[in-house]
Amino acid sequence: MSYLVLARKYRPRRFADVVGQEVVTRTLQGAIAEGRIGHAYLFSGPRGTGKTTTARIFAKALNCERGPAAEPCGECERCKAADSGAEADLIEIDAASHTGVDDVRELRDQAAYVPLSARYKVFLVDEVHMLSKSAFNALLKTLEEPPAHVKFLFATTELHKLPDTIVSRCQVLKLSALSEERIAGRLDEVFAAEGVAAEPGVSAGLARRARGGMRDALSLADQLLALVGARPALDDLARLSAGVDRAGVGALAHALAERDRPGVLAALGAFEGGEPEVLGALLQYLRSALLAAHCGEESPLFDAAPEQRAELAALARDLGPERLELVLGELLLMRDQMRLLPGEARLILELGLLELARPELTLPLDELARRLEALEARLAGGAPPARSAPAAPRRESAPAAASAPQRPRAPAAAQRP
Ligand SMILES: [Zn+2]
C-alpha cells in the first residue's frame, strides 16, 4: 500500500515545484500572463516526467479564482477542489481504457455544456495516442470548432502515434527526461523532509535507476525505505529489484504465459544487462501474480499500484496458480545457478525461460525435474548427460563442480611467440 506514497505526497502543486521542466512551465505561465491561452495543449514526453502533473497545475491555474494566474493561489475554492481531486470541471479521461468513438462522442457532448462553477471546462486526456482512428476523427471535429469555455489538455508518451491533424491543432509541449543530478537533488530534499538519513550516494544510485523519471525515482525510494527503514545505505540499493523497467517485466511475463518463445527472447533483449536484477524483478512480479491468484486482486499481501493490480490478476488467470508456482520454483533454481556461474547469467536466463515457455510444457512434474537437472548439470560444467538417459541426481556434487576452475582456455595473446 505504501508503493506510491512519496510520489503522491510530493507531487508538485505549483509550477515552481515542477522539477526540470522549466521550458514547459515558463511557456504555460507566459501564455497565462499574456492572455494568449490556446484551446488545446499536447504534453509529450517519457513516462514519469510530469506530463499529467503539469497539465493539472495548468488546469488549476486557468481556473484559479484569482486568475487565470501564472501560479495558482492554492487557497481559493477552485484550487482546493483541484488539489483534492474534486474539481467537477476538470474531466480526466484515460484513453488507454476509453479508446472508442463513443467515449469521444460523450466527451463532445459534455463539452457543449458550460462549466459548473469554474471558468473553463478542462478535459485532460491521458495516453491520447491510444484512441482509435474513428475516435480521433470524432475528436478532430471538436478541436476544429471548440466552444470558448473548453480547454483540451492531452498527454502522450508516443507523440509519433498521433495523427498530424490532431498534433497540428495543439500547442505541443515537450517534457524531457530529467538528469540524474536533478532527480538526486529532489530525492535529497524529500529525504530531508521525511527525516531519512541516507548514506551519501544513495540518492544518486536511485536517480540512476530511475532513468529520467521522477515518479519512478520516488517509487524506488519508497520501496527502499520499506525494505530497510530510515537509514538506507549504498549496499541496500542492491536489494531493489526495480532497476528494471516494470513494463518490460510485464511483457516478459506475458510472453512466458503465452508460451511465445520468440517473444520471451525479444523481451529479454530489451533489458540492458543486470540479469540477476531482471530475474529478481520477474520473481517479484510473478509472486504478486501468485498472491493475486490465491488471495484476490485487492489483497494487501502484495504491493502494487492500482493500475498494476488488474494486470497482475489477468496474468494470474492466464497462467493459473499451479503453473505460477512451478515457474516461480524454477526461477529460484535459476537464481542459484546464476550465483554459481555469474559469467553465464545471460545464458542461464535465456535457457531457463525458453524451457518454461516450451509449448509442450504440460509435462508431468518428474519429467520436468529430470530436464531441469540435466540442464543444471550441463550449466554446472559437468559432462553433458546422454541425450535420452535421465541425468543421475547430482545435486551434492553440482556446487563442487561449479567451483572447480573453468576449463583453461589459452588467451589469444599467449599464443604469440
Ligand atoms: Zn486559486
Short mmCIF file of C-alpha atoms in Angstrom, two decimals, residues 195 235 269 332 346 361 389:
data_model
loop_
_atom_site.label_atom_id
_atom_site.label_comp_id
_atom_site.label_asym_id
_atom_site.label_seq_id
_atom_site.Cartn_x
_atom_site.Cartn_y
_atom_site.Cartn_z
CA GLY A 195 13.75 12.65 8.33
CA ASP A 235 24.63 -1.64 -0.10
CA GLY A 269 16.74 -8.47 -25.26
CA LEU A 332 14.55 -19.74 -7.82
CA ARG A 346 22.53 -14.39 -19.64
CA LEU A 361 5.24 -27.80 -21.11
CA ALA A 389 19.13 -41.25 -20.31
#
